Short mmCIF file of C-alpha atoms in Angstrom, two decimals:
data_model
loop_
_atom_site.label_atom_id
_atom_site.label_comp_id
_atom_site.label_asym_id
_atom_site.label_seq_id
_atom_site.Cartn_x
_atom_site.Cartn_y
_atom_site.Cartn_z
CA MET A 1 -4.90 1.68 -46.98
CA LEU A 2 -1.54 -0.02 -46.99
CA LYS A 3 1.45 2.30 -46.84
CA SER A 4 3.60 1.72 -49.86
CA ALA A 5 7.11 0.53 -49.18
CA ARG A 6 8.40 2.14 -52.38
CA LYS A 7 9.95 5.57 -52.11
CA LYS A 8 9.06 8.23 -54.63
CA GLU A 9 12.70 8.29 -55.74
CA LYS A 10 13.62 4.65 -56.21
CA ASP A 11 17.15 3.47 -55.66
CA PRO A 12 18.44 2.30 -59.06
CA GLU A 13 20.02 -0.72 -57.34
CA GLY A 14 16.81 -1.62 -55.47
CA ARG A 15 18.29 -1.01 -52.01
CA MET A 16 15.94 -0.34 -49.10
CA PRO A 17 16.29 -0.23 -45.31
CA LEU A 18 15.26 -3.31 -43.34
CA ALA A 19 12.04 -1.63 -42.18
CA GLU A 20 11.08 -0.92 -45.80
CA HIS A 21 11.75 -4.55 -46.74
CA LEU A 22 9.53 -5.76 -43.91
CA ARG A 23 6.79 -3.33 -44.88
CA GLU A 24 7.05 -4.48 -48.50
CA LEU A 25 6.82 -8.12 -47.43
CA ARG A 26 3.77 -7.33 -45.31
CA ASN A 27 2.05 -5.57 -48.19
CA ARG A 28 2.74 -8.42 -50.61
CA LEU A 29 1.50 -11.02 -48.15
CA LEU A 30 -1.66 -9.05 -47.41
CA LYS A 31 -2.41 -8.66 -51.11
CA SER A 32 -1.94 -12.39 -51.66
CA VAL A 33 -4.13 -13.30 -48.69
CA LEU A 34 -6.76 -10.78 -49.79
CA ALA A 35 -6.91 -12.33 -53.27
CA ILE A 36 -7.27 -15.82 -51.81
CA CYS A 37 -9.98 -14.63 -49.42
CA VAL A 38 -11.98 -12.96 -52.20
CA VAL A 39 -11.95 -16.13 -54.32
CA THR A 40 -12.76 -18.20 -51.22
CA ILE A 41 -15.84 -16.09 -50.45
CA VAL A 42 -17.08 -16.44 -54.02
CA ALA A 43 -16.45 -20.20 -53.95
CA MET A 44 -18.61 -20.56 -50.82
CA PHE A 45 -21.72 -19.89 -52.89
CA TYR A 46 -20.83 -22.78 -55.23
CA TYR A 47 -19.19 -25.15 -52.78
CA LYS A 48 -21.69 -27.99 -53.35
CA ASP A 49 -20.95 -28.06 -57.07
CA ILE A 50 -17.22 -27.81 -56.40
CA ALA A 51 -17.39 -30.60 -53.80
CA GLN A 52 -19.25 -32.80 -56.26
CA PHE A 53 -16.58 -32.05 -58.87
CA LEU A 54 -13.83 -33.08 -56.42
CA MET A 55 -15.62 -36.26 -55.32
CA GLN A 56 -16.79 -37.45 -58.72
CA PRO A 57 -13.54 -39.13 -59.94
CA VAL A 58 -13.31 -41.20 -56.75
CA LEU A 59 -17.00 -42.07 -56.95
CA ASP A 60 -16.55 -43.18 -60.55
CA ALA A 61 -13.58 -45.32 -59.56
CA VAL A 62 -14.79 -46.95 -56.33
CA GLY A 63 -18.42 -45.88 -55.92
CA CYS A 64 -21.07 -48.59 -55.81
CA GLY A 65 -23.76 -46.59 -57.53
CA GLY A 66 -27.15 -48.10 -56.74
CA VAL A 67 -25.76 -50.79 -54.42
CA SER A 68 -26.79 -50.07 -50.83
CA LEU A 69 -24.99 -50.93 -47.63
CA SER A 70 -27.61 -53.58 -46.83
CA ASP A 71 -26.94 -55.26 -50.17
CA LEU A 72 -23.24 -55.28 -49.44
CA SER A 73 -23.72 -56.75 -45.99
CA GLY A 74 -26.09 -59.36 -47.39
CA ASN A 75 -23.55 -60.90 -49.76
CA GLY A 76 -20.55 -60.32 -47.55
CA GLY A 77 -19.15 -57.60 -49.72
CA LYS A 78 -18.03 -60.06 -52.42
CA GLY A 79 -17.52 -58.53 -55.81
CA HIS A 80 -17.78 -54.97 -54.50
CA ASP A 81 -14.67 -52.86 -53.83
CA CYS A 82 -16.45 -49.61 -53.25
CA ALA A 83 -16.77 -46.79 -50.77
CA TYR A 84 -19.27 -44.22 -49.56
CA PHE A 85 -18.55 -40.65 -48.52
CA THR A 86 -19.93 -39.75 -45.12
CA VAL A 87 -20.33 -36.55 -43.11
CA ASN A 88 -20.00 -36.93 -39.35
CA GLY A 89 -21.08 -34.35 -36.81
CA LEU A 90 -23.27 -31.30 -36.76
CA LEU A 91 -20.52 -28.84 -37.73
CA SER A 92 -18.93 -31.03 -40.40
CA PRO A 93 -20.93 -29.60 -43.34
CA PHE A 94 -19.81 -26.08 -42.42
CA THR A 95 -16.19 -27.22 -42.05
CA ILE A 96 -16.38 -28.97 -45.42
CA MET A 97 -17.67 -25.79 -47.04
CA LEU A 98 -14.69 -23.85 -45.69
CA LYS A 99 -12.19 -26.46 -46.85
CA VAL A 100 -13.66 -26.66 -50.34
CA ALA A 101 -13.80 -22.88 -50.68
CA PHE A 102 -10.25 -22.36 -49.38
CA THR A 103 -8.79 -25.00 -51.69
CA THR A 104 -10.54 -23.33 -54.61
CA GLY A 105 -9.25 -19.91 -53.56
CA LEU A 106 -5.67 -21.16 -53.25
CA VAL A 107 -5.67 -22.66 -56.75
CA VAL A 108 -7.63 -19.96 -58.58
CA ALA A 109 -5.61 -17.12 -57.00
CA THR A 110 -2.30 -18.68 -58.07
CA PRO A 111 -1.50 -15.96 -60.66
CA ILE A 112 -1.88 -13.23 -58.04
CA TRP A 113 0.25 -14.69 -55.26
CA LEU A 114 2.92 -15.81 -57.72
CA TYR A 115 3.06 -12.28 -59.11
CA GLN A 116 3.33 -10.83 -55.59
CA LEU A 117 6.23 -13.19 -54.91
CA TRP A 118 7.99 -11.98 -58.04
CA ALA A 119 7.21 -8.32 -57.29
CA PHE A 120 8.83 -8.66 -53.86
CA LEU A 121 12.03 -10.10 -55.37
CA ALA A 122 12.15 -7.89 -58.48
CA PRO A 123 13.74 -4.76 -56.90
CA GLY A 124 16.83 -6.78 -55.97
CA LEU A 125 17.33 -8.05 -59.51
CA HIS A 126 19.34 -6.49 -62.27
CA ARG A 127 17.53 -5.01 -65.22
CA ASN A 128 18.36 -7.95 -67.49
CA GLU A 129 17.10 -10.34 -64.81
CA LYS A 130 13.69 -8.71 -64.21
CA LYS A 131 12.35 -9.96 -67.53
CA TYR A 132 12.80 -13.50 -66.23
CA GLY A 133 10.31 -12.70 -63.46
CA LEU A 134 7.55 -12.35 -66.02
CA PHE A 135 8.70 -15.65 -67.47
CA PHE A 136 8.45 -17.14 -63.97
CA VAL A 137 4.88 -15.93 -63.50
CA GLY A 138 3.84 -16.84 -67.05
CA LEU A 139 5.02 -20.45 -66.77
CA GLY A 140 4.63 -20.87 -63.00
CA VAL A 141 0.84 -20.60 -63.13
CA PRO A 142 0.23 -23.34 -65.76
CA LEU A 143 2.80 -25.59 -64.10
CA PHE A 144 1.10 -25.25 -60.72
CA VAL A 145 -2.31 -25.87 -62.29
CA CYS A 146 -0.97 -28.91 -64.16
CA GLY A 147 0.41 -30.32 -60.91
CA ALA A 148 -2.90 -29.73 -59.15
CA TYR A 149 -4.86 -31.35 -61.98
CA PHE A 150 -2.46 -34.31 -62.00
CA ALA A 151 -3.08 -34.84 -58.28
CA TYR A 152 -6.82 -34.62 -58.93
CA MET A 153 -6.60 -37.31 -61.62
CA ILE A 154 -4.20 -39.68 -59.82
CA LEU A 155 -6.15 -39.82 -56.55
CA PRO A 156 -8.95 -42.09 -57.91
CA THR A 157 -6.36 -44.65 -59.06
CA SER A 158 -4.70 -44.57 -55.65
CA ALA A 159 -8.09 -44.94 -53.96
CA LYS A 160 -9.03 -47.90 -56.12
CA VAL A 161 -5.77 -49.72 -55.36
CA LEU A 162 -5.89 -48.98 -51.64
CA LEU A 163 -9.53 -49.97 -51.26
CA GLY A 164 -8.72 -53.21 -53.05
CA PHE A 165 -7.04 -54.39 -49.82
CA THR A 166 -10.34 -54.19 -47.93
CA PRO A 167 -11.10 -57.56 -46.24
CA GLU A 168 -14.24 -59.39 -47.32
CA GLY A 169 -17.28 -58.54 -45.25
CA ALA A 170 -16.08 -55.00 -44.49
CA ASN A 171 -17.47 -51.82 -46.00
CA ASN A 172 -15.62 -48.59 -46.68
CA LEU A 173 -17.02 -45.35 -45.30
CA LEU A 174 -14.83 -42.39 -46.26
CA PRO A 175 -15.24 -39.24 -44.13
CA LEU A 176 -15.61 -36.41 -46.59
CA ASP A 177 -13.60 -33.92 -44.55
CA ASP A 178 -10.62 -36.33 -44.36
CA PHE A 179 -10.82 -36.86 -48.10
CA LEU A 180 -10.80 -33.11 -48.75
CA ASP A 181 -7.81 -32.65 -46.44
CA LEU A 182 -5.95 -35.34 -48.37
CA LEU A 183 -6.89 -33.85 -51.72
CA ALA A 184 -5.90 -30.31 -50.69
CA ARG A 185 -2.48 -31.47 -49.48
CA MET A 186 -1.90 -33.44 -52.67
CA ILE A 187 -2.87 -30.44 -54.81
CA VAL A 188 -0.44 -28.15 -52.98
CA VAL A 189 2.40 -30.71 -52.96
CA PHE A 190 2.02 -31.66 -56.63
CA GLY A 191 1.63 -28.02 -57.68
CA LEU A 192 4.77 -26.87 -55.86
CA ALA A 193 6.76 -29.91 -57.03
CA PHE A 194 5.99 -29.03 -60.64
CA GLU A 195 7.65 -25.63 -60.06
CA LEU A 196 11.09 -27.21 -59.49
CA PRO A 197 12.11 -27.32 -63.19
CA LEU A 198 11.10 -23.69 -63.62
CA LEU A 199 13.28 -22.72 -60.66
CA LEU A 200 16.26 -24.53 -62.21
CA ILE A 201 15.73 -22.77 -65.54
CA LEU A 202 15.61 -19.37 -63.83
CA LEU A 203 18.85 -20.12 -61.96
CA ASN A 204 20.45 -20.99 -65.29
CA PHE A 205 19.13 -17.92 -67.13
CA THR A 206 20.42 -15.64 -64.37
CA GLY A 207 23.86 -17.25 -64.49
CA VAL A 208 23.78 -19.03 -61.12
CA LEU A 209 23.87 -22.61 -62.46
CA THR A 210 25.06 -24.10 -65.73
CA GLY A 211 23.26 -26.88 -67.56
CA ARG A 212 26.33 -29.13 -67.37
CA ARG A 213 26.44 -28.76 -63.59
CA MET A 214 22.74 -29.59 -63.27
CA LEU A 215 23.23 -32.64 -65.47
CA SER A 216 26.04 -33.86 -63.21
CA TRP A 217 23.51 -34.00 -60.35
CA TRP A 218 21.12 -36.37 -62.12
CA ARG A 219 21.65 -39.35 -59.79
CA ALA A 220 21.22 -37.29 -56.64
CA MET A 221 18.24 -35.46 -58.17
CA ILE A 222 16.41 -38.69 -59.06
CA MET A 223 17.01 -40.08 -55.59
CA GLY A 224 16.00 -36.82 -53.93
CA ILE A 225 12.83 -36.48 -56.00
CA THR A 226 11.85 -40.07 -55.22
CA VAL A 227 12.43 -39.60 -51.49
CA PHE A 228 10.53 -36.31 -51.61
CA GLY A 229 7.64 -38.07 -53.37
CA ALA A 230 7.57 -40.76 -50.67
CA ILE A 231 7.57 -38.21 -47.84
CA ALA A 232 5.44 -35.46 -49.32
CA THR A 233 2.68 -37.59 -50.85
CA PRO A 234 -0.10 -37.49 -48.24
CA SER A 235 -1.67 -40.77 -49.40
CA THR A 236 1.54 -42.67 -48.45
CA ASP A 237 0.98 -45.23 -51.21
CA PRO A 238 3.58 -46.23 -53.86
CA ILE A 239 1.29 -45.21 -56.70
CA GLY A 240 1.07 -41.64 -55.46
CA MET A 241 4.84 -41.57 -54.80
CA PHE A 242 5.78 -42.66 -58.33
CA ALA A 243 3.00 -40.55 -59.81
CA LEU A 244 4.66 -37.51 -58.26
CA ALA A 245 8.29 -38.50 -58.84
CA GLY A 246 7.87 -39.60 -62.47
CA PRO A 247 6.62 -36.32 -64.00
CA VAL A 248 9.01 -34.23 -61.89
CA VAL A 249 11.99 -36.30 -63.09
CA VAL A 250 10.86 -35.82 -66.69
CA LEU A 251 10.48 -32.07 -66.11
CA TYR A 252 13.93 -32.00 -64.48
CA PHE A 253 15.60 -33.46 -67.55
CA GLY A 254 13.57 -31.06 -69.70
CA ALA A 255 14.94 -28.17 -67.62
CA VAL A 256 18.47 -29.53 -68.08
CA GLY A 257 17.96 -29.65 -71.84
CA VAL A 258 16.72 -26.05 -71.92
CA SER A 259 19.66 -24.95 -69.75
CA LEU A 260 22.23 -26.67 -71.98
CA ALA A 261 20.72 -25.01 -75.06
CA ASN A 262 20.80 -21.64 -73.29
CA ASP A 263 24.46 -22.16 -72.31
CA ARG A 264 25.41 -22.89 -75.95
CA ARG A 265 23.52 -19.78 -77.08
CA LYS A 266 25.35 -17.65 -74.51
CA ALA A 267 28.70 -19.12 -75.55
CA ARG A 268 28.11 -18.21 -79.20
CA ARG A 269 27.06 -14.67 -78.36
CA ARG A 270 29.96 -14.24 -75.94
CA ALA A 271 32.40 -15.35 -78.63
CA ALA A 272 31.01 -12.68 -80.95
CA ASP A 273 30.75 -10.00 -78.24
CA PRO A 274 33.02 -10.19 -75.16
CA ASP A 275 30.75 -7.74 -73.31
CA PHE A 276 27.64 -9.91 -73.73
CA GLY A 277 25.91 -10.86 -70.48
CA LEU A 278 27.43 -8.16 -68.29
CA SER A 279 25.16 -6.92 -65.51
CA ASP A 280 24.41 -3.27 -64.83
CA ASP A 281 27.17 -2.92 -62.24
CA GLU A 282 29.92 -4.61 -64.29
CA ALA A 283 32.30 -2.64 -66.50
CA SER A 284 33.09 -3.77 -70.00
CA ALA A 285 36.61 -4.83 -70.86
CA LEU A 286 38.93 -2.05 -72.05
CA ASP A 287 41.80 -2.47 -74.48
CA LEU A 288 44.73 -0.92 -72.64
CA THR A 289 47.41 -1.90 -75.19
CA PRO A 290 49.59 1.17 -75.90
CA GLU A 291 49.71 2.32 -79.47
CA ALA A 292 51.99 4.79 -81.22
CA VAL A 293 50.51 8.20 -81.76
CA ALA A 294 50.90 9.52 -85.29
CA ALA A 295 52.48 12.95 -85.73
CA PRO A 296 50.03 15.68 -86.75
CA SER A 297 50.15 16.43 -90.43
CA ALA A 298 51.46 19.89 -91.34
CA ARG A 299 48.98 22.11 -93.07
CA PRO A 300 49.79 25.22 -95.07
CA GLU A 301 48.94 28.58 -93.60
CA LEU A 302 45.76 29.89 -95.09
CA THR A 303 44.71 33.54 -95.36
CA ASP A 304 41.07 34.42 -95.49
CA GLY A 305 41.86 37.34 -97.69
CA ASP A 306 39.62 39.79 -95.83
CA ASP A 307 40.48 43.17 -94.32
CA SER A 308 40.19 41.99 -90.69
CA GLY A 309 43.64 40.43 -90.70
CA THR A 310 42.37 37.03 -89.65
CA THR A 311 44.51 34.06 -90.71
CA ARG A 312 43.82 30.30 -90.41
CA ARG A 313 46.63 27.97 -89.32
CA ASN A 314 46.15 24.19 -89.09
CA GLY A 315 42.40 24.58 -89.01
CA TYR A 316 42.31 27.22 -86.19
CA ASP A 317 41.59 30.93 -86.46
CA ASP A 318 44.25 33.33 -85.22
CA VAL A 319 43.89 37.05 -85.05
CA THR A 320 46.96 38.92 -86.16
#
C-alpha cells in the first residue's frame, strides 16, 4: 500500500515539507502508471482488432485491395499508388502487440492521469482556484481525445500524398511496427497540442494572464505554433504540419475570445463589488475615513417602581 502524503490535519494553505511533496508526486505517478498498465493489459486481448482499426484508414487510402505484388511488378506499378503492411522478424508480432496495447492504454486512461495531475497541483491552489481544476479535467479529456482522433484521421491523407512520390516500378512495403510508432507519436503530439488553449484559459481564469495580453501575442503565437507543428509532427510532411497548426491556431483564438469575455465579466463585477476576486489570503479594502461621532442622546431617568430600589438610567440598571 502506498503511504499517503496527506496529513490527517491538512494545512489550510496546502503547505507540505519537500519530502511530503516528493511522496505525493510518487503516489500520483504510480496511480497514473497503474491505470495505464491495467488498460494496456486488457487491450492485449483485443490487440488484433485494435491494430486492424488503426491500419484500416491507411489501407482504405493507399491499399491495393486484391492487387498482388506480382501484378504490380508485371505492369511496372503504373496506375497503382499503394502500399502493403509487413511484419519483419520473429519477435515483431509480440512487439507490435505491446505497442498497440500501450497506445490504447495511454489514450483510454487519459481521464485518470489528467485527474492525478490536477490532484497533485490542487493543494497549492486557493479555494476559488480549485474549481478550475475540475474544469481542466472535464475539458482536457475531450480535447486530448479530439487531438488523437484528428491525428488518426489525417495520417491516411499524409500517407496518400507521400506515397504519391513513389517512382514507377517500385512497390511500397510499410513495416507495421514503424507505422505504429509514427501513429503513437502523432496521437500524443496532437493530443497535447490541443491542450494549449485550455491552459491559456486556466491562466486567465486564475488571474495570471489577461485576454488583451494574449491577443497581443497573436503574431508570435501563430509563428510558434507553426514551427512547433513542423518540429513535432513525426511524419515531417507539410500536410501534417499544417493539419496540426491550423486547428491549434483556431483553438488559440477561441481561448482569447473566452478570456476577453471573462475579463469583461470580472470588470463588471469588480465595479459593483470592490472586494470581488480577492483570494483567501487577501484582505478586503477598509474605509478608514474619519467620521464625526454623534453625542449620545440624553434619556430621562426611569424608576421601575418596585420595592427593591432599582432604577434605570440611559438603558442600564443601577442599584441604589
